[in-house]
Amino acid sequence: MPRTWPEDWDTRRNGLGCPKCAEGRPGEDLWGVRFFAGRWADAYLERRPPQPGTAVVTFRGSRHVADPCDFTDEELTGYWSDVRTAAKAIERAYRPCQLNYATFGNAVPHVHTHITPRYLDDPAPGRPLPGWVFANAPVLEPDQLAEQLAQLRRHLPLRGT
Ligand SMILES: [Zn+2]
């Protein structure tokens, strides 16, 4: 059977050339703008959200981790706690009927989780969203992006200084 995955997949999973490790903790990237910087993870609102409030949470521990299986207990607890904080802000800001969480790592094998809100009028009740929803995602206008980021940040828990 011919190999279909990249020849360097194992080394990428091990962190060689990992773009998520290399980028540090930017306030924004090509796909989104950060609304939450936690102890263990950063959460970015997507600029081109398939559903309002779609976000990506990226692990920002002190090392490369490709899969949640490889987390230490402390990393595991910390990461998912920060995912929860981001998800609660999304729930409060957008009032979805359900949140979908996806931790694929197929393109970039560094732990990150896509959070996709679901709404009572969306096109696939009870099922995953179809691909055309992602393909047709609109790009947010700058004022829409700014307003939604402000709304999300207002719904984050207050933290001590
Ligand atoms: Zn990495």
PDB file of C-alpha atoms and ligand atoms in Angstrom:
ATOM      1  CA  MET A   1       0.000   0.000   0.000  1.00  0.00           C
ATOM      2  CA  PRO A   2       1.533   3.358  -0.991  1.00  0.00           C
ATOM      3  CA  ARG A   3       2.206   5.784   1.815  1.00  0.00           C
ATOM      4  CA  THR A   4      -0.092   8.813   1.663  1.00  0.00           C
ATOM      5  CA  TRP A   5       1.085  10.780   4.704  1.00  0.00           C
ATOM      6  CA  PRO A   6       4.221  12.965   4.402  1.00  0.00           C
ATOM      7  CA  GLU A   7       7.590  11.261   4.757  1.00  0.00           C
ATOM      8  CA  ASP A   8       8.526  13.682   7.546  1.00  0.00           C
ATOM      9  CA  TRP A   9       5.340  13.117   9.535  1.00  0.00           C
ATOM     10  CA  ASP A  10       7.032  11.425  12.503  1.00  0.00           C
ATOM     11  CA  THR A  11       9.642  14.151  12.838  1.00  0.00           C
ATOM     12  CA  ARG A  12       6.927  16.816  12.611  1.00  0.00           C
ATOM     13  CA  ARG A  13       4.966  15.054  15.353  1.00  0.00           C
ATOM     14  CA  ASN A  14       8.143  15.137  17.392  1.00  0.00           C
ATOM     15  CA  GLY A  15       8.209  18.925  16.978  1.00  0.00           C
ATOM     16  CA  LEU A  16      10.885  19.449  14.333  1.00  0.00           C
ATOM     17  CA  GLY A  17      10.015  22.658  12.479  1.00  0.00           C
ATOM     18  CA  CYS A  18       6.744  23.047  14.398  1.00  0.00           C
ATOM     19  CA  PRO A  19       5.150  26.372  13.358  1.00  0.00           C
ATOM     20  CA  LYS A  20       3.128  26.606  16.582  1.00  0.00           C
ATOM     21  CA  CYS A  21       6.270  26.334  18.699  1.00  0.00           C
ATOM     22  CA  ALA A  22       8.139  28.767  16.450  1.00  0.00           C
ATOM     23  CA  GLU A  23       5.486  31.488  16.526  1.00  0.00           C
ATOM     24  CA  GLY A  24       5.658  32.040  20.273  1.00  0.00           C
ATOM     25  CA  ARG A  25       2.445  33.614  21.539  1.00  0.00           C
ATOM     26  CA  PRO A  26       1.316  36.079  18.868  1.00  0.00           C
ATOM     27  CA  GLY A  27      -1.703  38.307  19.416  1.00  0.00           C
ATOM     28  CA  GLU A  28      -2.902  37.328  15.974  1.00  0.00           C
ATOM     29  CA  ASP A  29      -2.029  35.064  13.090  1.00  0.00           C
ATOM     30  CA  LEU A  30      -3.286  34.503   9.547  1.00  0.00           C
ATOM     31  CA  TRP A  31      -6.490  32.868  10.738  1.00  0.00           C
ATOM     32  CA  GLY A  32      -7.503  34.675  13.872  1.00  0.00           C
ATOM     33  CA  VAL A  33      -7.071  37.216  16.629  1.00  0.00           C
ATOM     34  CA  ARG A  34      -6.425  36.255  20.223  1.00  0.00           C
ATOM     35  CA  PHE A  35      -9.129  37.006  22.755  1.00  0.00           C
ATOM     36  CA  PHE A  36      -7.756  34.929  25.634  1.00  0.00           C
ATOM     37  CA  ALA A  37      -4.197  34.278  26.795  1.00  0.00           C
ATOM     38  CA  GLY A  38      -4.228  31.642  29.491  1.00  0.00           C
ATOM     39  CA  ARG A  39      -1.505  29.979  31.515  1.00  0.00           C
ATOM     40  CA  TRP A  40      -1.538  26.970  29.167  1.00  0.00           C
ATOM     41  CA  ALA A  41      -3.239  28.072  25.974  1.00  0.00           C
ATOM     42  CA  ASP A  42      -4.204  30.983  23.713  1.00  0.00           C
ATOM     43  CA  ALA A  43      -7.643  31.293  22.108  1.00  0.00           C
ATOM     44  CA  TYR A  44      -8.126  32.981  18.725  1.00  0.00           C
ATOM     45  CA  LEU A  45     -11.398  34.099  17.176  1.00  0.00           C
ATOM     46  CA  GLU A  46     -11.364  33.116  13.512  1.00  0.00           C
ATOM     47  CA  ARG A  47     -11.385  35.926  10.958  1.00  0.00           C
ATOM     48  CA  ARG A  48     -13.388  33.718   8.596  1.00  0.00           C
ATOM     49  CA  PRO A  49     -15.727  31.824  10.907  1.00  0.00           C
ATOM     50  CA  PRO A  50     -17.939  29.080   9.450  1.00  0.00           C
ATOM     51  CA  GLN A  51     -20.268  29.806  12.367  1.00  0.00           C
ATOM     52  CA  PRO A  52     -20.277  32.972  14.476  1.00  0.00           C
ATOM     53  CA  GLY A  53     -17.811  32.597  17.334  1.00  0.00           C
ATOM     54  CA  THR A  54     -15.653  29.864  15.826  1.00  0.00           C
ATOM     55  CA  ALA A  55     -12.281  29.801  17.573  1.00  0.00           C
ATOM     56  CA  VAL A  56      -9.039  27.863  17.832  1.00  0.00           C
ATOM     57  CA  VAL A  57      -7.322  27.204  21.159  1.00  0.00           C
ATOM     58  CA  THR A  58      -3.599  26.419  20.915  1.00  0.00           C
ATOM     59  CA  PHE A  59      -1.489  24.725  23.583  1.00  0.00           C
ATOM     60  CA  ARG A  60       1.215  27.074  24.871  1.00  0.00           C
ATOM     61  CA  GLY A  61       3.055  24.989  27.395  1.00  0.00           C
ATOM     62  CA  SER A  62       6.810  25.065  27.691  1.00  0.00           C
ATOM     63  CA  ARG A  63       7.343  22.309  25.136  1.00  0.00           C
ATOM     64  CA  HIS A  64       5.968  20.796  21.936  1.00  0.00           C
ATOM     65  CA  VAL A  65       3.142  18.302  22.412  1.00  0.00           C
ATOM     66  CA  ALA A  66       1.555  16.662  19.382  1.00  0.00           C
ATOM     67  CA  ASP A  67      -1.337  14.827  21.000  1.00  0.00           C
ATOM     68  CA  PRO A  68      -3.275  15.116  24.277  1.00  0.00           C
ATOM     69  CA  CYS A  69      -2.119  11.539  25.006  1.00  0.00           C
ATOM     70  CA  ASP A  70       1.369  12.958  25.451  1.00  0.00           C
ATOM     71  CA  PHE A  71       0.390  15.580  28.034  1.00  0.00           C
ATOM     72  CA  THR A  72       1.618  15.359  31.595  1.00  0.00           C
ATOM     73  CA  ASP A  73      -1.208  15.416  34.121  1.00  0.00           C
ATOM     74  CA  GLU A  74      -0.491  19.100  34.789  1.00  0.00           C
ATOM     75  CA  GLU A  75      -0.516  19.988  31.075  1.00  0.00           C
ATOM     76  CA  LEU A  76      -3.697  17.995  30.543  1.00  0.00           C
ATOM     77  CA  THR A  77      -5.554  19.745  33.322  1.00  0.00           C
ATOM     78  CA  GLY A  78      -4.170  23.158  32.419  1.00  0.00           C
ATOM     79  CA  TYR A  79      -4.887  22.900  28.717  1.00  0.00           C
ATOM     80  CA  TRP A  80      -8.475  21.742  29.035  1.00  0.00           C
ATOM     81  CA  SER A  81      -9.118  24.255  31.777  1.00  0.00           C
ATOM     82  CA  ASP A  82      -8.064  27.037  29.401  1.00  0.00           C
ATOM     83  CA  VAL A  83     -10.179  25.485  26.617  1.00  0.00           C
ATOM     84  CA  ARG A  84     -13.109  25.615  29.032  1.00  0.00           C
ATOM     85  CA  THR A  85     -12.468  29.300  29.820  1.00  0.00           C
ATOM     86  CA  ALA A  86     -12.477  30.154  26.114  1.00  0.00           C
ATOM     87  CA  ALA A  87     -15.589  28.026  25.527  1.00  0.00           C
ATOM     88  CA  LYS A  88     -17.489  29.710  28.359  1.00  0.00           C
ATOM     89  CA  ALA A  89     -16.732  33.123  26.877  1.00  0.00           C
ATOM     90  CA  ILE A  90     -18.031  31.890  23.502  1.00  0.00           C
ATOM     91  CA  GLU A  91     -21.181  30.511  25.136  1.00  0.00           C
ATOM     92  CA  ARG A  92     -21.878  33.758  26.934  1.00  0.00           C
ATOM     93  CA  ALA A  93     -21.106  35.988  23.962  1.00  0.00           C
ATOM     94  CA  TYR A  94     -22.898  34.028  21.205  1.00  0.00           C
ATOM     95  CA  ARG A  95     -25.535  31.892  22.985  1.00  0.00           C
ATOM     96  CA  PRO A  96     -25.113  28.755  20.830  1.00  0.00           C
ATOM     97  CA  CYS A  97     -27.232  25.649  21.461  1.00  0.00           C
ATOM     98  CA  GLN A  98     -24.142  23.408  21.414  1.00  0.00           C
ATOM     99  CA  LEU A  99     -20.376  23.625  21.037  1.00  0.00           C
ATOM    100  CA  ASN A 100     -18.343  21.249  18.851  1.00  0.00           C
ATOM    101  CA  TYR A 101     -14.724  20.562  19.837  1.00  0.00           C
ATOM    102  CA  ALA A 102     -12.245  19.165  17.319  1.00  0.00           C
ATOM    103  CA  THR A 103      -8.627  18.299  18.065  1.00  0.00           C
ATOM    104  CA  PHE A 104      -7.363  16.963  14.743  1.00  0.00           C
ATOM    105  CA  GLY A 105      -3.688  17.851  14.335  1.00  0.00           C
ATOM    106  CA  ASN A 106      -3.697  16.465  10.793  1.00  0.00           C
ATOM    107  CA  ALA A 107      -2.118  19.547   9.258  1.00  0.00           C
ATOM    108  CA  VAL A 108      -0.164  20.905  12.224  1.00  0.00           C
ATOM    109  CA  PRO A 109       0.608  18.198  14.810  1.00  0.00           C
ATOM    110  CA  HIS A 110       0.791  20.533  17.824  1.00  0.00           C
ATOM    111  CA  VAL A 111      -2.160  20.311  20.211  1.00  0.00           C
ATOM    112  CA  HIS A 112      -4.907  22.773  19.299  1.00  0.00           C
ATOM    113  CA  THR A 113      -8.674  22.548  19.457  1.00  0.00           C
ATOM    114  CA  HIS A 114     -11.234  24.035  17.088  1.00  0.00           C
ATOM    115  CA  ILE A 115     -14.374  25.213  18.880  1.00  0.00           C
ATOM    116  CA  THR A 116     -17.339  25.563  16.543  1.00  0.00           C
ATOM    117  CA  PRO A 117     -20.603  26.924  17.961  1.00  0.00           C
ATOM    118  CA  ARG A 118     -23.850  25.382  16.760  1.00  0.00           C
ATOM    119  CA  TYR A 119     -27.099  27.286  16.482  1.00  0.00           C
ATOM    120  CA  LEU A 120     -30.753  26.330  16.517  1.00  0.00           C
ATOM    121  CA  ASP A 121     -31.127  27.448  12.902  1.00  0.00           C
ATOM    122  CA  ASP A 122     -27.927  25.923  11.499  1.00  0.00           C
ATOM    123  CA  PRO A 123     -28.121  23.533   8.510  1.00  0.00           C
ATOM    124  CA  ALA A 124     -27.254  20.216  10.187  1.00  0.00           C
ATOM    125  CA  PRO A 125     -29.159  19.716  13.463  1.00  0.00           C
ATOM    126  CA  GLY A 126     -27.875  16.661  15.333  1.00  0.00           C
ATOM    127  CA  ARG A 127     -24.962  16.151  12.925  1.00  0.00           C
ATOM    128  CA  PRO A 128     -21.538  17.594  12.132  1.00  0.00           C
ATOM    129  CA  LEU A 129     -21.608  20.697   9.956  1.00  0.00           C
ATOM    130  CA  PRO A 130     -21.231  19.918   6.247  1.00  0.00           C
ATOM    131  CA  GLY A 131     -18.104  20.982   4.398  1.00  0.00           C
ATOM    132  CA  TRP A 132     -19.868  23.697   2.401  1.00  0.00           C
ATOM    133  CA  VAL A 133     -20.445  25.661   5.603  1.00  0.00           C
ATOM    134  CA  PHE A 134     -16.679  25.867   6.069  1.00  0.00           C
ATOM    135  CA  ALA A 135     -16.023  26.489   2.383  1.00  0.00           C
ATOM    136  CA  ASN A 136     -18.488  29.387   2.304  1.00  0.00           C
ATOM    137  CA  ALA A 137     -17.443  30.997   5.583  1.00  0.00           C
ATOM    138  CA  PRO A 138     -17.588  34.785   5.334  1.00  0.00           C
ATOM    139  CA  VAL A 139     -14.658  37.018   6.235  1.00  0.00           C
ATOM    140  CA  LEU A 140     -15.508  39.334   9.127  1.00  0.00           C
ATOM    141  CA  GLU A 141     -15.311  43.051   8.459  1.00  0.00           C
ATOM    142  CA  PRO A 142     -12.794  44.829  10.719  1.00  0.00           C
ATOM    143  CA  ASP A 143     -15.546  46.462  12.794  1.00  0.00           C
ATOM    144  CA  GLN A 144     -17.366  43.128  13.203  1.00  0.00           C
ATOM    145  CA  LEU A 145     -14.134  41.461  14.288  1.00  0.00           C
ATOM    146  CA  ALA A 146     -13.359  44.214  16.790  1.00  0.00           C
ATOM    147  CA  GLU A 147     -16.868  44.162  18.248  1.00  0.00           C
ATOM    148  CA  GLN A 148     -16.874  40.378  18.639  1.00  0.00           C
ATOM    149  CA  LEU A 149     -13.419  40.361  20.238  1.00  0.00           C
ATOM    150  CA  ALA A 150     -14.567  42.996  22.725  1.00  0.00           C
ATOM    151  CA  GLN A 151     -17.685  40.960  23.470  1.00  0.00           C
ATOM    152  CA  LEU A 152     -15.649  37.788  24.061  1.00  0.00           C
ATOM    153  CA  ARG A 153     -13.170  39.576  26.317  1.00  0.00           C
ATOM    154  CA  ARG A 154     -16.027  41.012  28.384  1.00  0.00           C
ATOM    155  CA  HIS A 155     -17.113  37.443  29.089  1.00  0.00           C
ATOM    156  CA  LEU A 156     -13.775  36.171  30.332  1.00  0.00           C
ATOM    157  CA  PRO A 157     -13.402  35.658  34.066  1.00  0.00           C
ATOM    158  CA  LEU A 158     -11.737  38.491  35.924  1.00  0.00           C
ATOM    159  CA  ARG A 159      -8.199  37.627  36.872  1.00  0.00           C
ATOM    160  CA  GLY A 160      -5.966  38.934  39.612  1.00  0.00           C
ATOM    161  CA  THR A 161      -3.017  41.059  38.722  1.00  0.00           C
TER     162      THR A 161
HETATM  163 ZN    ZN B   1       4.878  22.526  18.548  1.00  0.00          ZN
END
